[in-house]
Structures are given as C-alpha cells and as structure tokens.
Amino acid sequence: MLTRRSLLSGAAAGVLTPKTKAAVEDLPLRQRAAKSGRSYGCAAGSYQLRDADFAPVLAREAGVLVPEYELKRLIVEPTPGHFDFSGADVLIAFAAAHGMTMRGHTLVWYAANPDWLEAAVLAAPDEDILTGYVTGMVQRYRGRIQSWDIVNEAIQPDDGRPDGLRDCFWLKRYGPSYIDHAYFAARQADLTAQLVYNDWGCEGGEAWNDRFRATTLKFLEGALARKVPIDALGLQGHLAAFHGSVNQRKLRAFLDEVRAMGLKILVTEHDVDDSGGPSDIAVRDRAVADASARFFDVVLDNTAATDVLTWGLTDRYLKAPGGLRSMLSGYTPRKLPLDANLKRKPMWYAMSQALAAEHGIR
Ligand code: G3I
C-alpha cells in the first residue's frame, strides 16, 4: 500500500545526490531518528558492555538503553528485602557517559520474578509488596530513568475474564486495581518520568490479535477514565518474517485510537523472528527487513509514535532455540539490525529509511 510516508521517503531519496544520499544513509540510527524528531535505542545486558568490539557500536547507534534483564525483580530482589542493582547501574552509567536516555523494564509482571514472590504476594496483608517496590525503584532511579514499563503484559483475553486481563497472581491477590495502584505509586515517586503500559499481541491480523487490540483499547480507556497516570502505550513489536504478519489496516486503526486517547506510542522491543525460513541467509535477511519496513510504515505514520527500540542491536548474543531440529539445522537467529559481526543488515537500512521519513498527517 502506498502511504504518504513511503512516497515521501522515496521522494527524499530521489532528490538526494548520490554523495549526500550516501552520507545520510550512513547516519547511525540514533542520529537518523533525532533528525526526524524521534529516538532510537535498544535493549542490552551489562555483560555486553565488556565486549570491546560491541560497546562503541552500541554507543554509536543507540540513543536510548533498556536493560533486557537486569531491572526485572528476579535479578533486583533475589531474596526478600535484599537488592542487587549492579547490572542495571552499569548500564545506566554507560548511558549517562554516552548521552543516552534510559528506559526501565519492568516493575510489575507475571514473569521473571524471584521464586519467593508469588507466594508472598498471595499471602500479603497489604499492598506494600507491590506499591512499596514500585515506589522504591522509581525513587531510586528518579532523574536517571526517564521512561518506565511499570506494568508489563497484564492483558490475556484467553484467560477468559470479561475484562480480558491476565489471571496472574497480582490480580488474584489485589483484583484489577493492582494495575492502577502501581501507576499511582510510580507517579507519586517521580512526577516527570514517562509511565508506559507495555504489551504485545496488537500487531498481527489473526482473530486473537483482534481480541488483544479490542481488550487493550478497553483497558486503556478505562484506566484513563479513572485518571490512572499512564502516558504511553508500549507496543513491543515482536514480529515474524515467515509465520503471521502485520495487518497494516488493523494496526493503523488501532494506533489511531490510541493516539486519539492522547497517549504516546513507543515501539519497545522490536525484533523479527526469522525461524521457519529458508537456509539462504540473504532471503531471510530480506524477509526480516520487509517485515520491519511494513510495520514501521504504519507505526511511524502516526504522530504519537516517536520512540523506537529494538530488543537488542546485534544477532551476536542471540541464542539458537533449543531442540534437535534447530541443532541439526545449525539455525542461528537473525532478528536484529546488525549481524553477529556487527555489520549492518537489510533490517538496519529498512529502519534507517523508516526513521528518516516525515511523520504522517495522522
Ligand atoms: O543469566 C542467566 C545465566 O546465568 C543462566 O546460566 C541461564 C540458565 O538459566 O539463565 C540466564 O538468565 C536468562 C536470562 O534471559 C538472560 O539471558 C533466563 O534464564 C531467561 O529466562 C531470561 O529470558 C529473558 C525473558 O525476557 C525473561 O526475563 C529474555 O532474555 C528476554 O529477552 C525476555 O524479554 C521479554 C521482555 O522482558 C517482555 N516482553 C517479551 C520479551 C521476550 O520474551
């Protein structure tokens, strides 16, 4: 589908002389995004900063960092009341040294929790194990983490609740209001941080995606009606190149409704699963780039969408899925903008083009 963006970006590319086009094309993603009033960044692990080849590339390409793992409660509070911020603090120091902003991921989730947490929540006499943790974390990083995924993946229509919420232990103990109370606590702890509700499942065209989108809209409308301080929707953006695909019409309509609520839109965890494709790497890389381009052709046409993060920068640290088939095929994932040798892939160029195009009129 020809959109205003694809026309503009095509035209822009057309009027550039080969020299300036080459110079523009060579801009790192963080600079390319900044030129169009957006930001680009990625998830990282503190262990990756010890890779002398990778650290400078990360500083060159990313303007925003989010810990893939080290701000999850499993790492932060391995035993009750004992905290380990070491991994997150290394990433925050790196971001500060390289003029990056930080995202925090995530404070209230049904997964990546320490073994002791669920039983403690279900037996909790009050909300402190929820709101006290949110308050402490947001206060600790006030001024150093500018945007937070306070609650992650609280929606799951397949759990059969009328409100479509995930029937997790947080909800079992506190009811649906656990979500509201987490955001109120975060806002009280930091008056300026961007508070994001982060989820997946809104990108595709299948019936379950339709249910996910409808439930997400209903959830956001209800929360905003209760004055819950949610500033933005985090669209995770985990796509697949060879199974399922973005439904541009449905995604566009969904994001228009999110924007109409006055919310910002962030792409928080973009990557493109290339499993199930042919062994020909060039074909897989092209399919990944095309899936990414189709996604951003819609998302970045929405004026509320300005921040884009990929769930990693390079394939170097991706682990092959388990299983004999994967082992026998020698498959290694190629889901991210740079390959394992830190070379730019077609996905990098597709994202560079997408980030360059003007905002839409939507
Ligand atoms: O670091 C330990 C290592 O020391 C240990 O030997 C190994 C064996 O258990 O585990 C390693 O930790 C793993 C960690 O990733 C770091 O690689 C955990 O087992 C593993 O569960 C963890 O998975 C992460 C998952 O979230 C759960 O936290 C993935 O890396 C991460 O990509 C994934 O990210 C999620 C987002 O947070 C939410 N949205 C979906 C997204 C993808 O699933």
JSON list of C-alpha atoms in Angstrom, two decimals, residues 19-150:
[
{"chain": "A", "resi": 19, "resn": "LYS", "atom": "CA", "xyz": [27.07, 11.74, -2.22]},
{"chain": "A", "resi": 20, "resn": "THR", "atom": "CA", "xyz": [24.61, 13.29, 0.22]},
{"chain": "A", "resi": 21, "resn": "LYS", "atom": "CA", "xyz": [22.42, 10.19, -0.02]},
{"chain": "A", "resi": 22, "resn": "ALA", "atom": "CA", "xyz": [25.37, 8.05, 0.96]},
{"chain": "A", "resi": 23, "resn": "ALA", "atom": "CA", "xyz": [26.20, 10.44, 3.83]},
{"chain": "A", "resi": 24, "resn": "VAL", "atom": "CA", "xyz": [22.61, 10.46, 5.01]},
{"chain": "A", "resi": 25, "resn": "GLU", "atom": "CA", "xyz": [22.39, 6.68, 4.70]},
{"chain": "A", "resi": 26, "resn": "ASP", "atom": "CA", "xyz": [25.47, 6.28, 6.82]},
{"chain": "A", "resi": 27, "resn": "LEU", "atom": "CA", "xyz": [23.99, 8.14, 9.79]},
{"chain": "A", "resi": 28, "resn": "PRO", "atom": "CA", "xyz": [23.79, 5.93, 12.90]},
{"chain": "A", "resi": 29, "resn": "LEU", "atom": "CA", "xyz": [20.19, 5.12, 13.82]},
{"chain": "A", "resi": 30, "resn": "ARG", "atom": "CA", "xyz": [20.21, 7.41, 16.87]},
{"chain": "A", "resi": 31, "resn": "GLN", "atom": "CA", "xyz": [21.21, 10.39, 14.72]},
{"chain": "A", "resi": 32, "resn": "ARG", "atom": "CA", "xyz": [18.85, 9.42, 11.94]},
{"chain": "A", "resi": 33, "resn": "ALA", "atom": "CA", "xyz": [15.96, 9.22, 14.42]},
{"chain": "A", "resi": 34, "resn": "ALA", "atom": "CA", "xyz": [16.88, 12.53, 16.06]},
{"chain": "A", "resi": 35, "resn": "LYS", "atom": "CA", "xyz": [16.80, 14.29, 12.65]},
{"chain": "A", "resi": 36, "resn": "SER", "atom": "CA", "xyz": [13.11, 13.44, 12.36]},
{"chain": "A", "resi": 37, "resn": "GLY", "atom": "CA", "xyz": [12.26, 14.26, 15.98]},
{"chain": "A", "resi": 38, "resn": "ARG", "atom": "CA", "xyz": [12.31, 10.66, 17.14]},
{"chain": "A", "resi": 39, "resn": "SER", "atom": "CA", "xyz": [14.57, 8.47, 19.27]},
{"chain": "A", "resi": 40, "resn": "TYR", "atom": "CA", "xyz": [16.08, 5.05, 18.60]},
{"chain": "A", "resi": 41, "resn": "GLY", "atom": "CA", "xyz": [17.58, 2.67, 21.08]},
{"chain": "A", "resi": 42, "resn": "CYS", "atom": "CA", "xyz": [17.79, -0.94, 22.12]},
{"chain": "A", "resi": 43, "resn": "ALA", "atom": "CA", "xyz": [17.88, -3.45, 24.92]},
{"chain": "A", "resi": 44, "resn": "ALA", "atom": "CA", "xyz": [21.25, -4.55, 26.24]},
{"chain": "A", "resi": 45, "resn": "GLY", "atom": "CA", "xyz": [22.80, -6.61, 29.01]},
{"chain": "A", "resi": 46, "resn": "SER", "atom": "CA", "xyz": [25.61, -5.29, 31.19]},
{"chain": "A", "resi": 47, "resn": "TYR", "atom": "CA", "xyz": [27.74, -8.28, 30.14]},
{"chain": "A", "resi": 48, "resn": "GLN", "atom": "CA", "xyz": [27.65, -6.98, 26.57]},
{"chain": "A", "resi": 49, "resn": "LEU", "atom": "CA", "xyz": [29.48, -3.80, 27.60]},
{"chain": "A", "resi": 50, "resn": "ARG", "atom": "CA", "xyz": [32.55, -5.92, 28.31]},
{"chain": "A", "resi": 51, "resn": "ASP", "atom": "CA", "xyz": [32.71, -6.75, 24.59]},
{"chain": "A", "resi": 52, "resn": "ALA", "atom": "CA", "xyz": [35.29, -4.21, 23.33]},
{"chain": "A", "resi": 53, "resn": "ASP", "atom": "CA", "xyz": [34.00, -4.51, 19.75]},
{"chain": "A", "resi": 54, "resn": "PHE", "atom": "CA", "xyz": [30.36, -4.04, 20.67]},
{"chain": "A", "resi": 55, "resn": "ALA", "atom": "CA", "xyz": [30.38, -1.24, 23.26]},
{"chain": "A", "resi": 56, "resn": "PRO", "atom": "CA", "xyz": [31.44, 1.53, 20.83]},
{"chain": "A", "resi": 57, "resn": "VAL", "atom": "CA", "xyz": [28.94, 0.34, 18.23]},
{"chain": "A", "resi": 58, "resn": "LEU", "atom": "CA", "xyz": [26.18, 0.45, 20.85]},
{"chain": "A", "resi": 59, "resn": "ALA", "atom": "CA", "xyz": [27.19, 4.00, 21.80]},
{"chain": "A", "resi": 60, "resn": "ARG", "atom": "CA", "xyz": [27.19, 4.97, 18.11]},
{"chain": "A", "resi": 61, "resn": "GLU", "atom": "CA", "xyz": [23.81, 3.51, 17.18]},
{"chain": "A", "resi": 62, "resn": "ALA", "atom": "CA", "xyz": [21.61, 3.77, 20.28]},
{"chain": "A", "resi": 63, "resn": "GLY", "atom": "CA", "xyz": [20.24, 6.92, 21.89]},
{"chain": "A", "resi": 64, "resn": "VAL", "atom": "CA", "xyz": [18.13, 5.01, 24.43]},
{"chain": "A", "resi": 65, "resn": "LEU", "atom": "CA", "xyz": [19.01, 1.94, 26.51]},
{"chain": "A", "resi": 66, "resn": "VAL", "atom": "CA", "xyz": [16.77, -0.52, 28.33]},
{"chain": "A", "resi": 67, "resn": "PRO", "atom": "CA", "xyz": [18.09, -3.44, 30.43]},
{"chain": "A", "resi": 68, "resn": "GLU", "atom": "CA", "xyz": [16.89, -6.64, 28.78]},
{"chain": "A", "resi": 69, "resn": "TYR", "atom": "CA", "xyz": [17.04, -8.42, 32.08]},
{"chain": "A", "resi": 70, "resn": "GLU", "atom": "CA", "xyz": [18.70, -6.58, 34.92]},
{"chain": "A", "resi": 71, "resn": "LEU", "atom": "CA", "xyz": [15.78, -4.45, 36.16]},
{"chain": "A", "resi": 72, "resn": "LYS", "atom": "CA", "xyz": [13.46, -7.44, 36.46]},
{"chain": "A", "resi": 73, "resn": "ARG", "atom": "CA", "xyz": [12.52, -8.39, 40.04]},
{"chain": "A", "resi": 74, "resn": "LEU", "atom": "CA", "xyz": [14.18, -11.81, 39.61]},
{"chain": "A", "resi": 75, "resn": "ILE", "atom": "CA", "xyz": [17.52, -10.01, 39.39]},
{"chain": "A", "resi": 76, "resn": "VAL", "atom": "CA", "xyz": [16.79, -6.96, 41.55]},
{"chain": "A", "resi": 77, "resn": "GLU", "atom": "CA", "xyz": [15.34, -8.73, 44.61]},
{"chain": "A", "resi": 78, "resn": "PRO", "atom": "CA", "xyz": [16.51, -12.37, 44.54]},
{"chain": "A", "resi": 79, "resn": "THR", "atom": "CA", "xyz": [15.59, -12.80, 48.19]},
{"chain": "A", "resi": 80, "resn": "PRO", "atom": "CA", "xyz": [13.09, -10.71, 50.18]},
{"chain": "A", "resi": 81, "resn": "GLY", "atom": "CA", "xyz": [14.50, -7.31, 51.05]},
{"chain": "A", "resi": 82, "resn": "HIS", "atom": "CA", "xyz": [17.93, -7.96, 49.52]},
{"chain": "A", "resi": 83, "resn": "PHE", "atom": "CA", "xyz": [18.57, -5.92, 46.37]},
{"chain": "A", "resi": 84, "resn": "ASP", "atom": "CA", "xyz": [21.09, -6.16, 43.55]},
{"chain": "A", "resi": 85, "resn": "PHE", "atom": "CA", "xyz": [21.22, -3.10, 41.30]},
{"chain": "A", "resi": 86, "resn": "SER", "atom": "CA", "xyz": [24.73, -3.79, 39.99]},
{"chain": "A", "resi": 87, "resn": "GLY", "atom": "CA", "xyz": [23.80, -4.84, 36.44]},
{"chain": "A", "resi": 88, "resn": "ALA", "atom": "CA", "xyz": [21.29, -2.05, 35.93]},
{"chain": "A", "resi": 89, "resn": "ASP", "atom": "CA", "xyz": [23.68, 0.54, 37.37]},
{"chain": "A", "resi": 90, "resn": "VAL", "atom": "CA", "xyz": [26.43, -0.46, 34.92]},
{"chain": "A", "resi": 91, "resn": "LEU", "atom": "CA", "xyz": [24.02, 0.11, 32.04]},
{"chain": "A", "resi": 92, "resn": "ILE", "atom": "CA", "xyz": [22.82, 3.42, 33.49]},
{"chain": "A", "resi": 93, "resn": "ALA", "atom": "CA", "xyz": [26.41, 4.63, 33.88]},
{"chain": "A", "resi": 94, "resn": "PHE", "atom": "CA", "xyz": [27.15, 3.67, 30.26]},
{"chain": "A", "resi": 95, "resn": "ALA", "atom": "CA", "xyz": [24.04, 5.52, 29.08]},
{"chain": "A", "resi": 96, "resn": "ALA", "atom": "CA", "xyz": [24.99, 8.64, 31.06]},
{"chain": "A", "resi": 97, "resn": "ALA", "atom": "CA", "xyz": [28.54, 8.53, 29.63]},
{"chain": "A", "resi": 98, "resn": "HIS", "atom": "CA", "xyz": [27.19, 8.40, 26.07]},
{"chain": "A", "resi": 99, "resn": "GLY", "atom": "CA", "xyz": [24.35, 10.89, 26.22]},
{"chain": "A", "resi": 100, "resn": "MET", "atom": "CA", "xyz": [21.67, 8.23, 26.14]},
{"chain": "A", "resi": 101, "resn": "THR", "atom": "CA", "xyz": [18.34, 8.20, 27.94]},
{"chain": "A", "resi": 102, "resn": "MET", "atom": "CA", "xyz": [17.18, 5.15, 29.88]},
{"chain": "A", "resi": 103, "resn": "ARG", "atom": "CA", "xyz": [14.06, 3.05, 29.93]},
{"chain": "A", "resi": 104, "resn": "GLY", "atom": "CA", "xyz": [13.19, 0.87, 32.92]},
{"chain": "A", "resi": 105, "resn": "HIS", "atom": "CA", "xyz": [11.76, -2.60, 32.26]},
{"chain": "A", "resi": 106, "resn": "THR", "atom": "CA", "xyz": [9.75, -3.78, 34.22]},
{"chain": "A", "resi": 107, "resn": "LEU", "atom": "CA", "xyz": [8.35, -3.43, 37.72]},
{"chain": "A", "resi": 108, "resn": "VAL", "atom": "CA", "xyz": [5.11, -5.47, 37.75]},
{"chain": "A", "resi": 109, "resn": "TRP", "atom": "CA", "xyz": [4.97, -8.57, 35.56]},
{"chain": "A", "resi": 110, "resn": "TYR", "atom": "CA", "xyz": [3.70, -12.13, 35.94]},
{"chain": "A", "resi": 111, "resn": "ALA", "atom": "CA", "xyz": [7.11, -13.45, 34.79]},
{"chain": "A", "resi": 112, "resn": "ALA", "atom": "CA", "xyz": [10.81, -13.05, 35.63]},
{"chain": "A", "resi": 113, "resn": "ASN", "atom": "CA", "xyz": [10.09, -12.90, 39.34]},
{"chain": "A", "resi": 114, "resn": "PRO", "atom": "CA", "xyz": [12.09, -14.48, 42.15]},
{"chain": "A", "resi": 115, "resn": "ASP", "atom": "CA", "xyz": [10.77, -17.85, 43.32]},
{"chain": "A", "resi": 116, "resn": "TRP", "atom": "CA", "xyz": [9.62, -16.41, 46.67]},
{"chain": "A", "resi": 117, "resn": "LEU", "atom": "CA", "xyz": [7.45, -13.61, 45.24]},
{"chain": "A", "resi": 118, "resn": "GLU", "atom": "CA", "xyz": [4.20, -15.24, 44.17]},
{"chain": "A", "resi": 119, "resn": "ALA", "atom": "CA", "xyz": [3.53, -16.95, 47.49]},
{"chain": "A", "resi": 120, "resn": "ALA", "atom": "CA", "xyz": [4.47, -13.77, 49.34]},
{"chain": "A", "resi": 121, "resn": "VAL", "atom": "CA", "xyz": [2.06, -11.69, 47.24]},
{"chain": "A", "resi": 122, "resn": "LEU", "atom": "CA", "xyz": [-0.80, -14.17, 47.70]},
{"chain": "A", "resi": 123, "resn": "ALA", "atom": "CA", "xyz": [-0.22, -14.06, 51.49]},
{"chain": "A", "resi": 124, "resn": "ALA", "atom": "CA", "xyz": [0.46, -10.31, 51.67]},
{"chain": "A", "resi": 125, "resn": "PRO", "atom": "CA", "xyz": [-1.54, -8.42, 54.36]},
{"chain": "A", "resi": 126, "resn": "ASP", "atom": "CA", "xyz": [-1.47, -5.22, 52.28]},
{"chain": "A", "resi": 127, "resn": "GLU", "atom": "CA", "xyz": [-0.19, -3.72, 49.00]},
{"chain": "A", "resi": 128, "resn": "ASP", "atom": "CA", "xyz": [3.31, -2.83, 50.14]},
{"chain": "A", "resi": 129, "resn": "ILE", "atom": "CA", "xyz": [4.92, -5.73, 48.30]},
{"chain": "A", "resi": 130, "resn": "LEU", "atom": "CA", "xyz": [3.51, -4.13, 45.14]},
{"chain": "A", "resi": 131, "resn": "THR", "atom": "CA", "xyz": [3.37, -0.36, 45.65]},
{"chain": "A", "resi": 132, "resn": "GLY", "atom": "CA", "xyz": [6.30, -0.22, 48.06]},
{"chain": "A", "resi": 133, "resn": "TYR", "atom": "CA", "xyz": [8.52, -1.93, 45.48]},
{"chain": "A", "resi": 134, "resn": "VAL", "atom": "CA", "xyz": [7.35, 0.36, 42.66]},
{"chain": "A", "resi": 135, "resn": "THR", "atom": "CA", "xyz": [7.89, 3.43, 44.84]},
{"chain": "A", "resi": 136, "resn": "GLY", "atom": "CA", "xyz": [11.36, 2.35, 45.93]},
{"chain": "A", "resi": 137, "resn": "MET", "atom": "CA", "xyz": [12.54, 1.52, 42.41]},
{"chain": "A", "resi": 138, "resn": "VAL", "atom": "CA", "xyz": [11.18, 4.68, 40.78]},
{"chain": "A", "resi": 139, "resn": "GLN", "atom": "CA", "xyz": [12.53, 6.88, 43.57]},
{"chain": "A", "resi": 140, "resn": "ARG", "atom": "CA", "xyz": [15.96, 5.24, 43.33]},
{"chain": "A", "resi": 141, "resn": "TYR", "atom": "CA", "xyz": [16.23, 5.97, 39.64]},
{"chain": "A", "resi": 142, "resn": "ARG", "atom": "CA", "xyz": [14.45, 9.33, 39.59]},
{"chain": "A", "resi": 143, "resn": "GLY", "atom": "CA", "xyz": [16.23, 11.57, 37.07]},
{"chain": "A", "resi": 144, "resn": "ARG", "atom": "CA", "xyz": [18.24, 8.61, 35.70]},
{"chain": "A", "resi": 145, "resn": "ILE", "atom": "CA", "xyz": [15.43, 6.55, 34.13]},
{"chain": "A", "resi": 146, "resn": "GLN", "atom": "CA", "xyz": [13.19, 8.77, 32.02]},
{"chain": "A", "resi": 147, "resn": "SER", "atom": "CA", "xyz": [10.63, 6.18, 30.96]},
{"chain": "A", "resi": 148, "resn": "TRP", "atom": "CA", "xyz": [9.30, 3.08, 32.71]},
{"chain": "A", "resi": 149, "resn": "ASP", "atom": "CA", "xyz": [7.35, -0.03, 31.79]},
{"chain": "A", "resi": 150, "resn": "ILE", "atom": "CA", "xyz": [5.53, -0.01, 35.13]}
]
